[in-house]
mmCIF file of C-alpha atoms in Angstrom:
data_model
loop_
_atom_site.group_PDB
_atom_site.id
_atom_site.type_symbol
_atom_site.label_atom_id
_atom_site.label_comp_id
_atom_site.label_asym_id
_atom_site.label_seq_id
_atom_site.Cartn_x
_atom_site.Cartn_y
_atom_site.Cartn_z
ATOM 1 C CA MET A 206 91.463 -22.585 -19.873
ATOM 2 C CA THR A 207 87.669 -21.431 -20.722
ATOM 3 C CA GLU A 208 86.967 -23.107 -16.695
ATOM 4 C CA GLN A 209 89.249 -21.427 -15.468
ATOM 5 C CA VAL A 210 88.155 -18.046 -16.730
ATOM 6 C CA ALA A 211 84.544 -18.693 -15.520
ATOM 7 C CA CYS A 212 85.142 -20.081 -11.845
ATOM 8 C CA LEU A 213 86.791 -16.776 -11.228
ATOM 9 C CA THR A 214 84.391 -14.582 -12.534
ATOM 10 C CA LEU A 215 82.380 -16.906 -10.237
ATOM 11 C CA VAL A 216 84.355 -15.229 -7.647
ATOM 12 C CA THR A 217 85.407 -11.826 -8.546
ATOM 13 C CA GLU A 218 81.053 -11.864 -8.774
ATOM 14 C CA GLN A 219 81.110 -12.995 -5.474
ATOM 15 C CA VAL A 220 83.695 -11.342 -3.489
ATOM 16 C CA GLY A 221 81.655 -8.045 -5.047
ATOM 17 C CA ARG A 222 78.369 -9.417 -3.341
ATOM 18 C CA LEU A 223 79.641 -10.025 -0.231
ATOM 19 C CA ILE A 224 81.415 -6.329 -0.064
ATOM 20 C CA ARG A 225 78.805 -4.655 -1.466
ATOM 21 C CA ASN A 226 76.105 -6.419 1.848
ATOM 22 C CA LYS A 227 79.027 -4.915 4.455
ATOM 23 C CA ALA A 228 78.908 -1.736 2.202
ATOM 24 C CA LEU A 229 74.560 -2.148 3.027
ATOM 25 C CA ILE A 230 75.246 -3.878 6.212
ATOM 26 C CA VAL A 231 76.724 -0.683 7.373
ATOM 27 C CA ALA A 232 75.292 1.441 6.009
ATOM 28 C CA ILE A 233 71.964 0.744 7.543
ATOM 29 C CA GLY A 234 73.713 0.748 10.967
ATOM 30 C CA VAL A 235 75.022 4.444 10.283
ATOM 31 C CA LEU A 236 71.254 5.250 9.119
ATOM 32 C CA ASN A 237 70.196 3.571 12.469
ATOM 33 C CA MET A 238 71.856 5.587 14.886
ATOM 34 C CA ILE A 239 70.759 9.166 13.329
ATOM 35 C CA GLN A 240 68.364 7.531 13.523
ATOM 36 C CA LYS A 241 68.836 7.991 17.287
ATOM 37 C CA LEU A 242 70.396 11.337 17.485
ATOM 38 C CA HIS A 243 70.169 14.998 16.508
ATOM 39 C CA LEU A 244 72.320 18.156 17.325
ATOM 40 C CA HIS A 245 70.278 20.747 19.223
ATOM 41 C CA VAL A 246 71.770 24.300 19.459
ATOM 42 C CA PRO A 247 71.866 25.485 23.206
ATOM 43 C CA SER A 248 69.993 27.780 25.117
ATOM 44 C CA TYR A 249 72.427 30.309 27.180
ATOM 45 C CA GLU A 250 71.760 28.288 30.908
ATOM 46 C CA GLU A 251 72.102 25.092 28.882
ATOM 47 C CA LEU A 252 75.904 25.398 28.532
ATOM 48 C CA ASN A 253 76.420 24.228 31.816
ATOM 49 C CA TYR A 254 77.118 20.630 30.237
ATOM 50 C CA LYS A 255 79.440 22.784 28.325
ATOM 51 C CA GLU A 256 81.235 23.602 31.137
ATOM 52 C CA LEU A 257 80.343 20.054 33.700
ATOM 53 C CA ILE A 258 81.964 18.007 30.004
ATOM 54 C CA LEU A 259 85.050 20.091 29.676
ATOM 55 C CA SER A 260 86.284 19.415 33.672
ATOM 56 C CA GLN A 261 85.905 16.000 32.901
ATOM 57 C CA PRO A 262 88.921 13.800 32.805
ATOM 58 C CA GLU A 263 87.559 10.989 31.671
ATOM 59 C CA THR A 264 85.947 13.616 28.551
ATOM 60 C CA MET A 265 88.907 15.355 27.945
ATOM 61 C CA ASN A 266 91.935 12.813 28.327
ATOM 62 C CA TYR A 267 93.058 13.281 24.523
ATOM 63 C CA ASN A 268 93.076 16.762 24.500
ATOM 64 C CA ARG A 269 96.626 16.545 27.354
ATOM 65 C CA GLY A 270 100.287 16.554 27.815
ATOM 66 C CA TYR A 271 100.245 18.729 25.109
ATOM 67 C CA ASP A 272 101.443 22.887 25.311
ATOM 68 C CA MET A 273 98.314 24.953 24.732
ATOM 69 C CA ASN A 274 98.531 28.625 24.908
ATOM 70 C CA ILE A 275 94.347 28.310 25.932
ATOM 71 C CA SER A 276 93.203 29.864 29.421
ATOM 72 C CA GLY A 277 92.410 27.381 32.010
ATOM 73 C CA TYR A 278 93.875 24.341 29.880
ATOM 74 C CA ASP A 279 95.284 21.540 32.181
ATOM 75 C CA LYS A 280 98.662 19.487 30.757
ATOM 76 C CA ILE A 281 97.312 16.673 33.467
ATOM 77 C CA THR A 282 93.748 16.479 32.782
ATOM 78 C CA GLY A 283 93.994 18.050 29.277
ATOM 79 C CA CYS A 284 90.565 19.691 31.308
ATOM 80 C CA ILE A 285 89.455 23.393 30.005
ATOM 81 C CA ASP A 286 88.181 25.502 32.565
ATOM 82 C CA PHE A 287 84.449 27.341 31.008
ATOM 83 C CA PRO A 288 83.411 29.928 34.128
ATOM 84 C CA GLN A 289 80.155 31.785 33.861
ATOM 85 C CA THR A 290 82.343 34.497 33.721
ATOM 86 C CA GLU A 291 82.886 33.923 30.197
ATOM 87 C CA TRP A 292 79.719 31.998 29.055
ATOM 88 C CA GLU A 293 78.825 35.208 27.768
ATOM 89 C CA SER A 294 81.247 36.203 25.097
ATOM 90 C CA TRP A 295 80.763 32.584 24.022
ATOM 91 C CA TYR A 296 78.277 32.217 23.804
ATOM 92 C CA ASN A 297 78.220 35.185 21.592
ATOM 93 C CA PHE A 298 80.827 33.970 19.863
ATOM 94 C CA TRP A 299 79.380 31.290 18.750
ATOM 95 C CA ILE A 300 75.237 31.678 19.006
ATOM 96 C CA GLY A 301 73.373 32.858 15.469
ATOM 97 C CA ASN A 302 76.060 33.071 13.680
ATOM 98 C CA GLU A 303 75.903 30.644 10.946
ATOM 99 C CA PRO A 304 76.529 29.692 8.305
ATOM 100 C CA ASN A 305 80.347 31.033 10.058
ATOM 101 C CA ARG A 306 79.730 29.401 12.889
ATOM 102 C CA TYR A 307 77.978 26.821 13.799
ATOM 103 C CA TYR A 308 77.333 24.637 17.529
ATOM 104 C CA ALA A 309 75.431 22.181 19.131
ATOM 105 C CA TYR A 310 75.292 18.946 21.459
ATOM 106 C CA ILE A 311 74.519 15.524 20.554
ATOM 107 C CA ALA A 312 71.176 14.759 21.529
ATOM 108 C CA GLN A 313 69.538 11.242 22.003
ATOM 109 C CA ASN A 314 66.185 11.488 20.334
ATOM 110 C CA GLU A 315 65.112 9.383 22.623
ATOM 111 C CA ASN A 316 65.036 11.513 26.022
ATOM 112 C CA ASN A 317 66.771 14.458 24.951
ATOM 113 C CA ALA A 318 70.508 13.502 27.042
ATOM 114 C CA PHE A 319 73.494 14.864 25.905
ATOM 115 C CA VAL A 320 75.670 12.835 25.071
ATOM 116 C CA GLY A 321 78.874 15.462 23.568
ATOM 117 C CA GLU A 322 79.327 18.913 20.802
ATOM 118 C CA VAL A 323 80.037 18.968 18.069
ATOM 119 C CA ASN A 324 80.906 22.344 16.346
ATOM 120 C CA ILE A 325 82.086 23.516 12.329
ATOM 121 C CA HIS A 326 83.431 27.370 11.261
ATOM 122 C CA LEU A 327 84.711 28.969 8.169
ATOM 123 C CA SER A 328 88.412 28.814 7.937
ATOM 124 C CA PRO A 329 89.552 32.538 6.893
ATOM 125 C CA LYS A 330 92.533 31.009 5.796
ATOM 126 C CA ASN A 331 91.405 28.106 3.468
ATOM 127 C CA LYS A 332 87.867 27.296 1.132
ATOM 128 C CA TRP A 333 86.323 24.532 3.936
ATOM 129 C CA TYR A 334 84.590 25.236 7.303
ATOM 130 C CA ASP A 335 87.147 23.126 9.729
ATOM 131 C CA MET A 336 85.439 21.076 12.697
ATOM 132 C CA GLY A 337 84.791 19.610 15.817
ATOM 133 C CA ILE A 338 83.804 17.204 17.880
ATOM 134 C CA ILE A 339 83.656 15.957 21.848
ATOM 135 C CA ILE A 340 82.124 12.890 22.536
ATOM 136 C CA GLU A 341 81.224 12.304 26.395
ATOM 137 C CA GLY A 342 83.138 9.716 28.391
ATOM 138 C CA LYS A 343 81.139 6.880 29.849
ATOM 139 C CA TYR A 344 79.065 7.803 25.841
ATOM 140 C CA ARG A 345 82.480 6.602 23.808
ATOM 141 C CA GLY A 346 82.361 2.994 21.910
ATOM 142 C CA ARG A 347 78.762 3.854 21.570
ATOM 143 C CA GLY A 348 78.709 4.226 17.145
ATOM 144 C CA TYR A 349 77.928 8.645 18.402
ATOM 145 C CA ALA A 350 80.768 9.372 16.960
ATOM 146 C CA VAL A 351 79.648 8.223 13.227
ATOM 147 C CA GLY A 352 76.462 9.242 13.955
ATOM 148 C CA ALA A 353 77.010 12.682 14.607
ATOM 149 C CA LEU A 354 79.880 13.292 11.886
ATOM 150 C CA ASN A 355 76.675 12.162 9.835
ATOM 151 C CA LEU A 356 74.075 14.921 11.394
ATOM 152 C CA LEU A 357 77.287 17.917 11.316
ATOM 153 C CA LEU A 358 79.065 16.850 7.699
ATOM 154 C CA LYS A 359 74.181 17.152 6.085
ATOM 155 C CA GLN A 360 74.418 20.216 8.165
ATOM 156 C CA ALA A 361 77.362 21.879 6.685
ATOM 157 C CA PHE A 362 76.621 20.237 3.142
ATOM 158 C CA CYS A 363 72.903 20.416 2.972
ATOM 159 C CA VAL A 364 72.082 23.218 5.072
ATOM 160 C CA PHE A 365 75.550 26.338 4.726
ATOM 161 C CA ASP A 366 76.496 24.518 0.615
ATOM 162 C CA ALA A 367 79.669 23.925 2.087
ATOM 163 C CA ASN A 368 82.717 23.689 -0.428
ATOM 164 C CA ALA A 369 84.571 20.737 2.401
ATOM 165 C CA VAL A 370 84.601 19.760 5.862
ATOM 166 C CA HIS A 371 88.872 19.080 6.753
ATOM 167 C CA ASN A 372 89.413 18.919 10.568
ATOM 168 C CA ASP A 373 93.233 18.136 12.326
ATOM 169 C CA PHE A 374 94.810 16.380 15.785
ATOM 170 C CA GLU A 375 97.692 14.353 16.769
ATOM 171 C CA ASN A 376 97.807 11.607 14.649
ATOM 172 C CA ASP A 377 98.858 9.265 17.512
ATOM 173 C CA ARG A 378 94.768 8.922 18.084
ATOM 174 C CA SER A 379 93.417 5.649 16.088
ATOM 175 C CA ALA A 380 89.761 6.261 17.263
ATOM 176 C CA ALA A 381 88.985 8.845 16.135
ATOM 177 C CA ILE A 382 91.259 8.788 12.397
ATOM 178 C CA LYS A 383 89.209 4.858 12.229
ATOM 179 C CA THR A 384 85.633 7.096 13.057
ATOM 180 C CA HIS A 385 86.685 9.985 10.731
ATOM 181 C CA LEU A 386 88.007 8.224 7.330
ATOM 182 C CA SER A 387 84.543 5.193 8.430
ATOM 183 C CA VAL A 388 82.255 8.661 7.255
ATOM 184 C CA GLY A 389 84.162 9.114 4.037
ATOM 185 C CA PHE A 390 86.542 11.788 4.811
ATOM 186 C CA LYS A 391 90.131 11.130 3.234
ATOM 187 C CA LYS A 392 93.533 11.475 3.818
ATOM 188 C CA TYR A 393 94.473 15.604 3.068
ATOM 189 C CA LYS A 394 98.276 15.494 5.221
ATOM 190 C CA ASP A 395 99.452 13.465 7.535
ATOM 191 C CA THR A 396 102.662 15.683 9.173
ATOM 192 C CA ASN A 397 104.568 16.869 12.057
ATOM 193 C CA SER A 398 102.675 14.564 14.349
ATOM 194 C CA ILE A 399 99.340 16.216 12.138
ATOM 195 C CA ILE A 400 96.708 14.019 10.227
ATOM 196 C CA GLU A 401 94.744 16.242 8.309
ATOM 197 C CA LEU A 402 90.810 15.427 6.864
ATOM 198 C CA ILE A 403 89.316 16.293 4.899
ATOM 199 C CA MET A 404 85.541 16.396 3.679
ATOM 200 C CA THR A 405 84.976 17.766 0.203
ATOM 201 C CA GLU A 406 81.059 18.560 -1.130
ATOM 202 C CA GLU A 407 81.589 15.951 -3.885
ATOM 203 C CA GLN A 408 82.779 13.437 -1.952
ATOM 204 C CA TYR A 409 79.478 13.950 0.635
ATOM 205 C CA ASN A 410 77.543 13.547 -2.224
ATOM 206 C CA ASN A 411 79.203 10.333 -4.071
ATOM 207 C CA ILE A 412 78.607 9.011 -0.635
ATOM 208 C CA THR A 413 75.051 9.849 0.474
ATOM 209 C CA ASN A 414 74.490 9.200 -2.679
ATOM 210 C CA TYR A 415 74.528 5.626 -2.371
ATOM 211 C CA LYS A 416 73.111 5.455 1.108
ATOM 212 C CA TYR A 417 70.282 6.249 1.019
ATOM 213 C CA THR A 418 69.493 5.429 -2.427
#
C-alpha cells in the first residue's frame, strides 16, 4: 500500500510538472506575439483601412447570413459599407473619447502594417466594457487574435480601470470562442444561439500575475 501511494504521488507530481511546463510554453508564446504587435489609434486619413476590411468578403464572412439592421450591410457577404461620407461622424464618436470608448488598429511592430481592429466601449446597462475584434482575413491563423486580445485587455484593465470586459456573438463561431477562452475569458451565458464571454478584473489580475511573475 505504501508503494502504491508513493507511486501515485510520483505520477501526480509528474503530471503537475507537465501541466506547468505546457502552461509556461503557452505563456511564452503569448508574450512573443504581444511583443510583435501594438495598438494604433488611427488618424482620420487612415480610415481607408477600416473601409477596406469591412468590404472584404474573406474578412467579413463571419458576419454573413444574418438579419442585421445596419446601414450598408450585405447579408450574402457579411460586408458593411463605410463610405467617406460617414467617416467624420464615426471618427468624432469613437476617437478621443476615452475611457468611454476606445478604437485602434492592430499593427505589426516590424513594419507597422495593420492586421485588424479592436474596440471597447462602456456598456450603458452593465458594469463592464463591451468589445469587438476583427482580424483581416489574410492574417488569420497566425496568432494575432490572441496577441491583440491581450493588448486590448491590458488597455481596459491597466489604463481604463475596467471592472470587466464582455463580448457576445453567435455560439457556432468555435474559433472565436476558443480564442477568447485561451486568453482567460469565461463563459457567462449561452442562450438563444448567442454566447456571452467575460473577463473580470480579478480574473485578469490572476492571469497576469501568473504569466509575468
